[in-house]
Coordinates of C-alpha atoms (C1' of nucleotides) in Angstrom, one line a residue:
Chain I
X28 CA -0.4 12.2 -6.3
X29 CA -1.9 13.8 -3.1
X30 CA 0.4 13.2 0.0
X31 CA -1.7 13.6 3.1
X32 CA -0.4 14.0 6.7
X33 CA -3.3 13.3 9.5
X34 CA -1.7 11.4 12.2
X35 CA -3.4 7.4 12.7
X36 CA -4.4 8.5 16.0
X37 CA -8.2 8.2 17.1
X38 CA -9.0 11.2 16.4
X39 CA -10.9 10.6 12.9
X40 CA -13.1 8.1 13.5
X41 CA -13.9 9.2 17.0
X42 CA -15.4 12.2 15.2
X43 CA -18.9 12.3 16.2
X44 CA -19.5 14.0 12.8
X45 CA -18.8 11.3 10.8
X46 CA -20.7 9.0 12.9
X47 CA -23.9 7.6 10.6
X48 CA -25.3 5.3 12.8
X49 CA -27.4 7.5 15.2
X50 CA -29.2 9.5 11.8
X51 CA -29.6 7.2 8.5
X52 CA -27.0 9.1 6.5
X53 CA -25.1 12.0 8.4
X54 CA -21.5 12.7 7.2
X55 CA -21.1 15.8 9.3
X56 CA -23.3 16.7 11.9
X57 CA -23.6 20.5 10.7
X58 CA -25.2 19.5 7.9
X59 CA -28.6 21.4 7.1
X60 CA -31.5 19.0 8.3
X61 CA -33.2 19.8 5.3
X62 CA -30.1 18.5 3.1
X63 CA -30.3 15.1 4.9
X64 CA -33.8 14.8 4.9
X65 CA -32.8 14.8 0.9
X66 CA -30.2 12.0 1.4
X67 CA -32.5 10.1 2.9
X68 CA -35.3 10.0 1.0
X69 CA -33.2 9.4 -2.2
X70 CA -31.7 6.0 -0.6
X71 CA -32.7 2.6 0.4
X72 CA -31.4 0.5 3.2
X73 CA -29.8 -2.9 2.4
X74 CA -29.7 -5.4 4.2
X75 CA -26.9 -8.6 3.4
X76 CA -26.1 -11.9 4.8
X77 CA -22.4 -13.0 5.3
X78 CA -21.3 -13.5 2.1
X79 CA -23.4 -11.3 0.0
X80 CA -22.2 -8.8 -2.5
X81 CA -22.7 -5.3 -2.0
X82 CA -20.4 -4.1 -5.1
X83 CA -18.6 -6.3 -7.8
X84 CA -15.5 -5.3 -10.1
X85 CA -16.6 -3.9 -13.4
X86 CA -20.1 -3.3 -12.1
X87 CA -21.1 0.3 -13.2
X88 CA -20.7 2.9 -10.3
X89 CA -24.1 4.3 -9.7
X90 CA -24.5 3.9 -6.4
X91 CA -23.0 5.6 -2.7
X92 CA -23.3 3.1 0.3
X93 CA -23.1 3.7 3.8
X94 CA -22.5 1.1 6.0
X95 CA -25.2 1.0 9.0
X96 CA -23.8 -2.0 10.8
X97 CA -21.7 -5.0 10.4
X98 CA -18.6 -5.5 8.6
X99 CA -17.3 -5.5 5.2
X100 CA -15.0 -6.8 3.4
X101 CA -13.1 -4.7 0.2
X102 CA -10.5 -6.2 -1.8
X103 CA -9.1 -6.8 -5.0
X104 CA -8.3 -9.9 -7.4
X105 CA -5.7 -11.4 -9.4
X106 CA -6.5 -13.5 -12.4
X107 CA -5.2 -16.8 -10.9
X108 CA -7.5 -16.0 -7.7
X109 CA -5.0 -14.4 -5.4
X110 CA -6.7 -12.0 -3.1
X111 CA -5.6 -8.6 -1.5
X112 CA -7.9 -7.5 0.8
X113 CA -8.0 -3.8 0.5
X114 CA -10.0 -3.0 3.7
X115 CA -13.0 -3.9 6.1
X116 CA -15.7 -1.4 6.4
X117 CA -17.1 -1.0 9.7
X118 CA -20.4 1.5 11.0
X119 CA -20.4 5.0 9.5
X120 CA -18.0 4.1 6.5
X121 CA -18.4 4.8 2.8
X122 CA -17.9 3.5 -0.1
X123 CA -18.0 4.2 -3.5
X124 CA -17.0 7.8 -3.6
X125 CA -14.7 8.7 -6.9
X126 CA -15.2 9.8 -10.0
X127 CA -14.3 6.7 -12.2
X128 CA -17.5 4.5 -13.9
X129 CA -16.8 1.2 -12.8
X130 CA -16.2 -0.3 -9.3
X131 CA -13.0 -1.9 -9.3
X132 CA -12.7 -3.8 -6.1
X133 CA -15.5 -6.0 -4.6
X134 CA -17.3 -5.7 -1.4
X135 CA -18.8 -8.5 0.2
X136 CA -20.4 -8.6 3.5
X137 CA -18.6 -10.3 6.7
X138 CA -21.3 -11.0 9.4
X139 CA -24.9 -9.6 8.3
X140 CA -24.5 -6.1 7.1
X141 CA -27.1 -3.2 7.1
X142 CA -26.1 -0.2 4.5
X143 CA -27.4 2.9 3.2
X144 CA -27.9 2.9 -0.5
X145 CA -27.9 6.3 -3.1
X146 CA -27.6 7.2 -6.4
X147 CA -24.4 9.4 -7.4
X148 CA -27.0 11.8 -8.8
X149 CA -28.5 12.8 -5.9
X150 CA -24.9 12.6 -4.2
X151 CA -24.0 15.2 -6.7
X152 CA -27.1 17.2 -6.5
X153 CA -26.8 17.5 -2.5
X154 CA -22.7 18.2 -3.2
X155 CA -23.9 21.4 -4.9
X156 CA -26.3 22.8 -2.4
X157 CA -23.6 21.7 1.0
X158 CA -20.4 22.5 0.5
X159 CA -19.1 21.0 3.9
X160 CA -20.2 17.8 3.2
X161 CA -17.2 17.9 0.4
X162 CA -15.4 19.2 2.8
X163 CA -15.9 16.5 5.2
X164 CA -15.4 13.9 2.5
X165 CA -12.2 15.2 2.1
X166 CA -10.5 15.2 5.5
X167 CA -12.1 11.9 5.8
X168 CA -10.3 10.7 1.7
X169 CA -7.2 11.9 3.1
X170 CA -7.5 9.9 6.0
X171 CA -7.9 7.2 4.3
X172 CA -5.0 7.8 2.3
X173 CA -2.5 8.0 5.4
X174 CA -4.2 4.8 6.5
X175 CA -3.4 3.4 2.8
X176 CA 0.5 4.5 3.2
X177 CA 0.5 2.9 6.6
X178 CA -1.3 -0.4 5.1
X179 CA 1.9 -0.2 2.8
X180 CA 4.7 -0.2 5.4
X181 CA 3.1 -3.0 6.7
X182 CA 2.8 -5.1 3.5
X183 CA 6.0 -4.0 1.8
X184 CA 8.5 -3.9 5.2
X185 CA 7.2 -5.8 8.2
X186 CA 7.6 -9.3 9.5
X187 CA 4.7 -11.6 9.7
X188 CA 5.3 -10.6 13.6
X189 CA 5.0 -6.9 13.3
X190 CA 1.4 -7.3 10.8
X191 CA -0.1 -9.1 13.2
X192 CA 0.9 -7.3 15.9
X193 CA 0.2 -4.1 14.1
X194 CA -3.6 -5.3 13.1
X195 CA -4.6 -6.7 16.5
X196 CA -3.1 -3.0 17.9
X197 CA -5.5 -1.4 15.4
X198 CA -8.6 -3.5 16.0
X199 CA -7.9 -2.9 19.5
X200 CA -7.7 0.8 19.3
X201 CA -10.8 0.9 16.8
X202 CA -13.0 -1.4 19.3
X203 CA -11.6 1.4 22.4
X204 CA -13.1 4.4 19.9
X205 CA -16.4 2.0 20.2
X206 CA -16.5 2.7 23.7
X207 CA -15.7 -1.4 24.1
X208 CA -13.4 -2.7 26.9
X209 CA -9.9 -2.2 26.5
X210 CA -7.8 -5.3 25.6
X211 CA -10.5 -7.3 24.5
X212 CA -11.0 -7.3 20.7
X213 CA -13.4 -9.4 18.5
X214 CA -12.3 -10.9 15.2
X215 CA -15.5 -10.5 12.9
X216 CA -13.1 -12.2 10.4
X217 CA -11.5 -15.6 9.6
X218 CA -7.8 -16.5 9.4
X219 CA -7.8 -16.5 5.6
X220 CA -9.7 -12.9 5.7
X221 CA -6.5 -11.6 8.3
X222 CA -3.7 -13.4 5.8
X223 CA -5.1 -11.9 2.9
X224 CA -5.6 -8.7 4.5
X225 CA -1.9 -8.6 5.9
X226 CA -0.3 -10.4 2.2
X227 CA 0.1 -13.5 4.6
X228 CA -1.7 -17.7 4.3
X229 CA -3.9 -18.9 6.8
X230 CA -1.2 -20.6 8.3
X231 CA 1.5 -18.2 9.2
X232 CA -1.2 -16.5 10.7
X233 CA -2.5 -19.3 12.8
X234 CA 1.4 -19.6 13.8
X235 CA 1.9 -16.1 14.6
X236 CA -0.7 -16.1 16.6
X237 CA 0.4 -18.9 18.8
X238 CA 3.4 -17.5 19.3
X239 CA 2.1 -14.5 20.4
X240 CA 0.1 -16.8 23.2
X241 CA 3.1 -19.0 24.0
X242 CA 5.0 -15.7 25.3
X243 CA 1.8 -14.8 27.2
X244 CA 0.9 -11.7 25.0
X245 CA -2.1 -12.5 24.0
X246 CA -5.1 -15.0 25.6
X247 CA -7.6 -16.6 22.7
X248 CA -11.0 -16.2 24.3
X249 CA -14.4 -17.9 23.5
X250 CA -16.0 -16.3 19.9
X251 CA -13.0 -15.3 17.8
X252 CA -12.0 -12.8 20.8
X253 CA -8.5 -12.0 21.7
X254 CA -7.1 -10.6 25.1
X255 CA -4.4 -8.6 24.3
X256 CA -2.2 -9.4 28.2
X257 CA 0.6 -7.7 27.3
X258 CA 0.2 -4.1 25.3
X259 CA 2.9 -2.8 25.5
X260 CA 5.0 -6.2 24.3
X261 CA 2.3 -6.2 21.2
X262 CA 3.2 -2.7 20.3
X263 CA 7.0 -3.3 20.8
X264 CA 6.5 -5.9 17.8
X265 CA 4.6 -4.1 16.1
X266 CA 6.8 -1.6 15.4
X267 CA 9.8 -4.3 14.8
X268 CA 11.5 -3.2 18.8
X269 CA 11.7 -6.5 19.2
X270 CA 14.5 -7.6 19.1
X271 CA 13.3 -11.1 19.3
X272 CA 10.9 -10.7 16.4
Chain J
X5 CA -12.6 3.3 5.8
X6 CA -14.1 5.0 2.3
X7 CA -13.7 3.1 -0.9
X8 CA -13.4 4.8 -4.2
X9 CA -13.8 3.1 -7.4
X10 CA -12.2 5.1 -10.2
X11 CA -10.6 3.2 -12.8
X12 CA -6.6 3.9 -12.5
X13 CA -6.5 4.8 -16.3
X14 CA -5.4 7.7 -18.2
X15 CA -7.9 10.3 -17.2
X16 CA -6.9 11.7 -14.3
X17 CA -3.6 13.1 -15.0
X18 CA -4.4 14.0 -18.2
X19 CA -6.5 16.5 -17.1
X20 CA -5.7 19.7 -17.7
X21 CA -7.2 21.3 -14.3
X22 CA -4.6 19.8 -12.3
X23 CA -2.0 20.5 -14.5
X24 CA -0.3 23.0 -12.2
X25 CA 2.7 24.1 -14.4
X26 CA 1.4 26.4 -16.9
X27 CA 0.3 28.7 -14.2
X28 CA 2.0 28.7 -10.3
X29 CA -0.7 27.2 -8.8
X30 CA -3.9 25.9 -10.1
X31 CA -5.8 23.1 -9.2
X32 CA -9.2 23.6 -11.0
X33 CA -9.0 25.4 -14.4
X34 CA -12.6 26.9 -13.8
X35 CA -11.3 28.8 -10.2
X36 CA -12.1 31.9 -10.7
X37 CA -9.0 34.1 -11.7
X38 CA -9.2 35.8 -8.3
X39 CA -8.9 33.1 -6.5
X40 CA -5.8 32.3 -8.2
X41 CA -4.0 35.1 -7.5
X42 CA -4.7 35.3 -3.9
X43 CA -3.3 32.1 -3.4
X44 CA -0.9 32.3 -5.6
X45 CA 0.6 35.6 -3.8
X46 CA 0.9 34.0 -0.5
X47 CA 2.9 31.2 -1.6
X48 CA 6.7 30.8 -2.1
X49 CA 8.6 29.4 -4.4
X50 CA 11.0 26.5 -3.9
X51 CA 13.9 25.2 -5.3
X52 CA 15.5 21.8 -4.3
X53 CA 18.8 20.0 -5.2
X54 CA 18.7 16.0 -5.0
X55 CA 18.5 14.6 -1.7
X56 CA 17.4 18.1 -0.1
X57 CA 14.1 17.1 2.4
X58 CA 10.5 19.0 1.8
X59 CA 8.9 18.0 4.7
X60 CA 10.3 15.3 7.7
X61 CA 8.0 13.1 9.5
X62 CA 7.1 14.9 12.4
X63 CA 7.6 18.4 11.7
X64 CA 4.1 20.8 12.3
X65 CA 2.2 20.3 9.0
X66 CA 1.8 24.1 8.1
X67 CA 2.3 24.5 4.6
X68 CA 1.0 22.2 1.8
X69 CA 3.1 22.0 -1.4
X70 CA 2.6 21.4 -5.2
X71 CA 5.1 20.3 -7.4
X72 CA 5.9 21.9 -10.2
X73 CA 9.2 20.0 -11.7
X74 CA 11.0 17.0 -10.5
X75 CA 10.4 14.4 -8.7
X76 CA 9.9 13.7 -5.2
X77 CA 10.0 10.6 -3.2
X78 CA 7.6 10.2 -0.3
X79 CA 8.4 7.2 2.3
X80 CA 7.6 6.0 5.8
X81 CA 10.3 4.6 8.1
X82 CA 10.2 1.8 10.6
X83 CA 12.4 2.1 13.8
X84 CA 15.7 0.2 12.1
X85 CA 15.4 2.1 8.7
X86 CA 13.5 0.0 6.6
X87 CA 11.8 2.2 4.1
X88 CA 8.8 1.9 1.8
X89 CA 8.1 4.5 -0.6
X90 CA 4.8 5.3 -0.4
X91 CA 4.6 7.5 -3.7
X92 CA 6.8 9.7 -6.0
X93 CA 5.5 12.6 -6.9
X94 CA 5.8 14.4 -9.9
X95 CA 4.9 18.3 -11.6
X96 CA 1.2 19.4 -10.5
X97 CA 1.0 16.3 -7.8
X98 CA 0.2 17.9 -4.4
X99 CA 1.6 17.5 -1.1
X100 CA 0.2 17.8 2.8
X101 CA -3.7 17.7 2.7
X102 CA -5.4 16.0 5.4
X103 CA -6.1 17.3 8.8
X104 CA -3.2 16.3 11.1
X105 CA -1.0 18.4 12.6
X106 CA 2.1 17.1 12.2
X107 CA 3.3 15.0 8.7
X108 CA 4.0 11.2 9.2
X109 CA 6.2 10.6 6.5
X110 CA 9.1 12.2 4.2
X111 CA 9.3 13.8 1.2
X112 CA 12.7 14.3 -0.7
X113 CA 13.8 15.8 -3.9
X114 CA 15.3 12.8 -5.9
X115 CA 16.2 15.3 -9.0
X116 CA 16.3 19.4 -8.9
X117 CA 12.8 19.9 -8.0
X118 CA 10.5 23.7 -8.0
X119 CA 7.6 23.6 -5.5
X120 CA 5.1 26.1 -4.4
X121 CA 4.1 26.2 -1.1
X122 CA 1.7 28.2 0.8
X123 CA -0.2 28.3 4.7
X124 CA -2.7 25.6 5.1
X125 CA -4.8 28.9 6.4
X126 CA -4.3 30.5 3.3
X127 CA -5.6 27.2 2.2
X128 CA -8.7 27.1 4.0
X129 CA -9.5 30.6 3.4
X130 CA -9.3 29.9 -0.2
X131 CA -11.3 27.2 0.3
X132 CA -14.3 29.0 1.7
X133 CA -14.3 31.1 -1.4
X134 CA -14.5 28.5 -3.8
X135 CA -16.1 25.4 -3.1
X136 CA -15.0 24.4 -6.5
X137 CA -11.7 23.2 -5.5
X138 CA -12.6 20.8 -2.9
X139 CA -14.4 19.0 -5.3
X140 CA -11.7 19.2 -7.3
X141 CA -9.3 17.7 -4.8
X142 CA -11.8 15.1 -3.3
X143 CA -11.9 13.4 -7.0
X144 CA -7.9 14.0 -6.5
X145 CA -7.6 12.2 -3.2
X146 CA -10.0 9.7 -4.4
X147 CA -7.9 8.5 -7.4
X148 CA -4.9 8.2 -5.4
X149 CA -6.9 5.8 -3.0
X150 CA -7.6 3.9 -5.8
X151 CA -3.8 4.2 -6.7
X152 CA -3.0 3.1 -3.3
X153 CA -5.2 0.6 -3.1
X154 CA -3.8 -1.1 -6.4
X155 CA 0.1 -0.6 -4.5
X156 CA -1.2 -2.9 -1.7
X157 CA -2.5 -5.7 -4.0
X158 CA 1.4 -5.3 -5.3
X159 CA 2.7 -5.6 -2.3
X160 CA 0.7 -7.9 -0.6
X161 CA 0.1 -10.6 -3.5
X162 CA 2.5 -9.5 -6.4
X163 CA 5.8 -11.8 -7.0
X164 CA 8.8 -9.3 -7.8
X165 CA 8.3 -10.0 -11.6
X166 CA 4.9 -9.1 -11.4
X167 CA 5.7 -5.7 -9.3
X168 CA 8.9 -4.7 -11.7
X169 CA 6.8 -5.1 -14.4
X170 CA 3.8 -3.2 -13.1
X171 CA 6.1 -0.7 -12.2
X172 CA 7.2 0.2 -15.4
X173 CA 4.0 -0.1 -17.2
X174 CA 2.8 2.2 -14.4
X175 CA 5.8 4.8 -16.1
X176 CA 5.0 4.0 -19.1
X177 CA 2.0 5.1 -19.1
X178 CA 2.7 8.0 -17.4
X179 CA 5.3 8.8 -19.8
X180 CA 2.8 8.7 -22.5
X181 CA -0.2 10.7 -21.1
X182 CA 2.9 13.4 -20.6
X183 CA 3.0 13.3 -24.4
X184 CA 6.7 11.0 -24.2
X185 CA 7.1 8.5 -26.7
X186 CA 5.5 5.4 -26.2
X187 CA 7.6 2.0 -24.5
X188 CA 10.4 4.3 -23.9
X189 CA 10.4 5.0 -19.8
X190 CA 13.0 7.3 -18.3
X191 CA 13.8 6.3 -14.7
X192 CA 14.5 8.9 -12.3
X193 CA 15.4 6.8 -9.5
X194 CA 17.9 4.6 -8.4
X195 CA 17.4 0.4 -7.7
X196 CA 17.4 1.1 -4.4
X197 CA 14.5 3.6 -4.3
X198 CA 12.6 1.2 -7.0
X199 CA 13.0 -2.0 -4.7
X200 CA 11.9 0.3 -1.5
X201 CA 8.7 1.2 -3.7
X202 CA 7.8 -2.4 -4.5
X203 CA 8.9 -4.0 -1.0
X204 CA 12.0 -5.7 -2.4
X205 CA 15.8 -5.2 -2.6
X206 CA 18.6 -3.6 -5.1
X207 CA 19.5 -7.4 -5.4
X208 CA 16.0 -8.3 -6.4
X209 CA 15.4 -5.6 -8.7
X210 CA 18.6 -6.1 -10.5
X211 CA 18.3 -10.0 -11.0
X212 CA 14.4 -9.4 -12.5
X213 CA 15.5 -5.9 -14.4
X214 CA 18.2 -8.8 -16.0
X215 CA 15.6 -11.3 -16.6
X216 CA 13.5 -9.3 -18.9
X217 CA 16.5 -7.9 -20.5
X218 CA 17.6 -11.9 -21.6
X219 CA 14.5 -12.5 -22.5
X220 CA 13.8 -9.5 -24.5
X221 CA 11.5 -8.0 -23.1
X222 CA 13.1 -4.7 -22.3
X223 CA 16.0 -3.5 -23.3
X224 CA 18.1 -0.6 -21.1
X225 CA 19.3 2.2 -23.0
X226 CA 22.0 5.4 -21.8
X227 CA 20.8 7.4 -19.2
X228 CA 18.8 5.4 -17.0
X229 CA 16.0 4.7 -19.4
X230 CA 14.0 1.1 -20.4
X231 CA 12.8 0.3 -23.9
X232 CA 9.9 -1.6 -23.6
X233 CA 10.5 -3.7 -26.3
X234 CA 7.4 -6.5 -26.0
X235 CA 4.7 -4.2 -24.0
X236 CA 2.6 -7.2 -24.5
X237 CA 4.9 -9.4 -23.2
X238 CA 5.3 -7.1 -19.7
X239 CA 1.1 -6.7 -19.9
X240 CA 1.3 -10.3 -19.1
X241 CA 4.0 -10.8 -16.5
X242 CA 2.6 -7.8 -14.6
X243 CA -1.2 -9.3 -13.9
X244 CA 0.8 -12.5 -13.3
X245 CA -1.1 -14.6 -16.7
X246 CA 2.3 -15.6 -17.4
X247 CA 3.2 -19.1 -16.3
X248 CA 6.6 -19.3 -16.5
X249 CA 6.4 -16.0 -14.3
Chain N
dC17 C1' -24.2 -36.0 18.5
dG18 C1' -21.8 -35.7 14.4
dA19 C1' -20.6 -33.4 10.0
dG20 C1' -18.1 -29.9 8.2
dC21 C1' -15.3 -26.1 8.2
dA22 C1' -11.9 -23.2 10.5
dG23 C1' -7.9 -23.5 12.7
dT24 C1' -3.5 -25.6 14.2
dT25 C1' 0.8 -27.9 13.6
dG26 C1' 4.5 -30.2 11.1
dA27 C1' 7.7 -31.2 7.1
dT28 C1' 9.4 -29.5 3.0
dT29 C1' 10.0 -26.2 -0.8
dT30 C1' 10.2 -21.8 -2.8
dT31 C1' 11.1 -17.2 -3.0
dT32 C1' 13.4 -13.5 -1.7
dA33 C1' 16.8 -11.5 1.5
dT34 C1' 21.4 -11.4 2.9
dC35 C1' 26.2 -11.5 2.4
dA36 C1' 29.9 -11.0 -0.7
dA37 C1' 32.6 -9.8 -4.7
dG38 C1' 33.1 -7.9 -8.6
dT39 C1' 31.9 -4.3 -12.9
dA40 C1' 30.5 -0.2 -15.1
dG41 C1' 28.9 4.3 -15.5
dC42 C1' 29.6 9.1 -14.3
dG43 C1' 31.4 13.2 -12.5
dT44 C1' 35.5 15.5 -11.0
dG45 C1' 39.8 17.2 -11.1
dG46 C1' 44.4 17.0 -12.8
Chain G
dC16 C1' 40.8 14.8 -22.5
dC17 C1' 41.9 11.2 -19.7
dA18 C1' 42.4 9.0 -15.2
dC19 C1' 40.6 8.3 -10.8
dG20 C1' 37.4 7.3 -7.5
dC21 C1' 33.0 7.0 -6.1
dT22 C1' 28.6 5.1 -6.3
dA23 C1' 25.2 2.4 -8.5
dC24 C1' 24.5 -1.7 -10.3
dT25 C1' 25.2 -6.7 -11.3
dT26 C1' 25.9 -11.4 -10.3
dG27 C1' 26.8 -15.3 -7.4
dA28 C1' 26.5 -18.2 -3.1
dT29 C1' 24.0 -18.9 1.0
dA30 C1' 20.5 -18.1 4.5
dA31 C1' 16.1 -17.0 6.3
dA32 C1' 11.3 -16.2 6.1
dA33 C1' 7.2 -17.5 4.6
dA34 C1' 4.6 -20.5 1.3
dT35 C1' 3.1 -24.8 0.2
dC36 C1' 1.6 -29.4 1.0
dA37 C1' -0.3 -32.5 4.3
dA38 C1' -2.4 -34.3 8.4
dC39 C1' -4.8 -33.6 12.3
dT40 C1' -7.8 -31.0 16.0
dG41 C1' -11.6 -28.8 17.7
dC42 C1' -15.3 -25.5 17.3
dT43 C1' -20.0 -24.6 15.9
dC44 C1' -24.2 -25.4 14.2
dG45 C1' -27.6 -28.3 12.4

DNA sequence: CGAGCAGTTGATTTTTATCAAGTAGCGTGG
DNA sequence: CCACGCTACTTGATAAAAATCAACTGCTCG
């Protein structure tokens, strides 16, 4: 096991490095040109509707994607259907990285989703001649990683309170990093994509959340957007201060 | 967000470039010999008794550490001390990557444990030298996004049956790849630190460790270690295909 | 405008946590 | 070597949180 420390501040993905939407494919900005132009050429863009596939379990890994724009959803099945979703992928993330040579999640896009396609081989072959884009796939694995142990506080420890609380803080903080207004965060995703993100049903959700508006912390605006009235009351239950729960 | 696909099978661990205990530090068994001894010179040995701390949440995140005996438990607190256990790590697991400055979680010797530990700067300066090893560590941090992303789907959508006997499959197989005998698990943890790794209690953990026991499953031998007695039996219960759960 | 799906709310059940009371294994010291 | 005491573990009774089952509401998009 790898145990990695970065903090779950901003600072990651307000890296402009790792920013891919501005260039088709740039994972750090001080990469040669000449290496991207490479990147590029080797890919395709996709583009999916809500709903569509990008990757499937026990599909054969052959491919890198970048996501471009939308959102996208990662998770993982039981046999009897349960669902776990692992992560959504926003702008600028990847997917796909590792060594194994089968996908063993599914990703499925959420609202219509452009993404930057390329074969591992050419991923490997640029690897070879740019070092620091390893390098900058690392910090950003390990970030991921602290993002993963943090994911499992939340689904091993916490109330149905402090997940919700906890996801609406960091969809909040993520659309702030976007340069979008403070407060004011859009849910790309359904109730049932939330529950099974948080290891909750549809309907504790739906509960959670009206309790959250009863005590005036949060407003439900027009087009899946939340108000978040009260910040510092959301981020006292998220982190179980509450004494009220 | 990056995804990584690798298949949480054998191959990682039984690899013998990240076995780290034959010599005090290695990570890649084609780093150049050099390399090796540079690092290995400006790192310290470390010996820890039971319950002895590594690294506390919060503390500057200077060193990183590899483990060469024992077992340590890494975990994440919440305000009123509920725990998860994020991971327990074991000889030639590594400890502190990532790019944060100060560690968010705590690492504890739960047997006598021998570490190495060396400057992150010594780390990077290494790194310059030989690119080599950040590949090496990017298919690392990879897997154990994988790894962490198969916890959540425990944690999240498992029932405890399902997580006790994932868990000690999980052993199991790491008993074997360490060339131990097969359906014979050793554990080097107490209930408590089991049921904070699964998100449940002692009380939990005992009443399912009981069930399998009665129905013959597993069977508990002297010093804290399981016989699996029907691994296909505990296949079953851990993906959930069994009805009666 | 209306059909259908997402979301909400309520009643009840289930699972697991909590509280409580033992039991057993283990290391220590007499 | 045995007895003691500690801690880990087990088991039982009860409570709480969330799931499930069910009905209804209200967007949103043809």
């Amino acid at each position: 096991m790898i145990a990695c420390h970065a903090r779950s501040d901003a600072a990651f993905n307000s890296d402009p490095c790792l920013n891919c939407q501005a260039r088709q494919l740039s994972v750090c900005g001080s990469l040669a040109e000449d290496g991207l132009r490479r990147l590029g050429q080797a890919s395709e863009t996709l583009s999916l509707q809500p709903g569509e596939t990008l990757v499937r379990e026990g599909d054969t890994a052959s491919h890198l994607f970048n996501i471009t724009s939308g959102v996208v959803r990662v998770y993982k099945l039981l046999a009897d259907g349960r669902r776990q979703i692992v992560g959504f992928l926003f702008a600028g993330d990847m997917l796909g990285l590792a060594t194994g040579d089968r996908y063993v999640f599914e990703a499925e896009a959420l609202e219509p989703v452009t993404a930057c396609r390329f074969r591992k081989s050419e991923y490997k072959a640029l690897l070879r001649e740019l070092p620091e884009l390893e390098s900058a796939l690392l910090d950003r694995a390990c970030h991921e990683l602290q993002a993963a142990q943090d994911q499992m506080l939340l689904l091993g420890r916490k109330t149905a309170m402090e997940r919700l609380a906890t996801f609406l803080l960091d969809l909040a903080a993520r659309a702030r990093r976007a340069g979008g207004p403070p407060d004011l965060v859009h849910l790309p995703m359904t109730r049932a994509e939330i529950a099974d993100y948080l290891g909750l049903t549809t309907e504790t959700v739906s509960r959670v959340t009206s309790r959250l508006k009863t005590r005036g912390v949060i407003r439900l605006r027009p087009h899946n957007t939340i108000e978040i009235t009260r910040p510092a009351a959301l981020a006292a239950l998220a982190s179980g201060e509450d004494p009220a729960g």
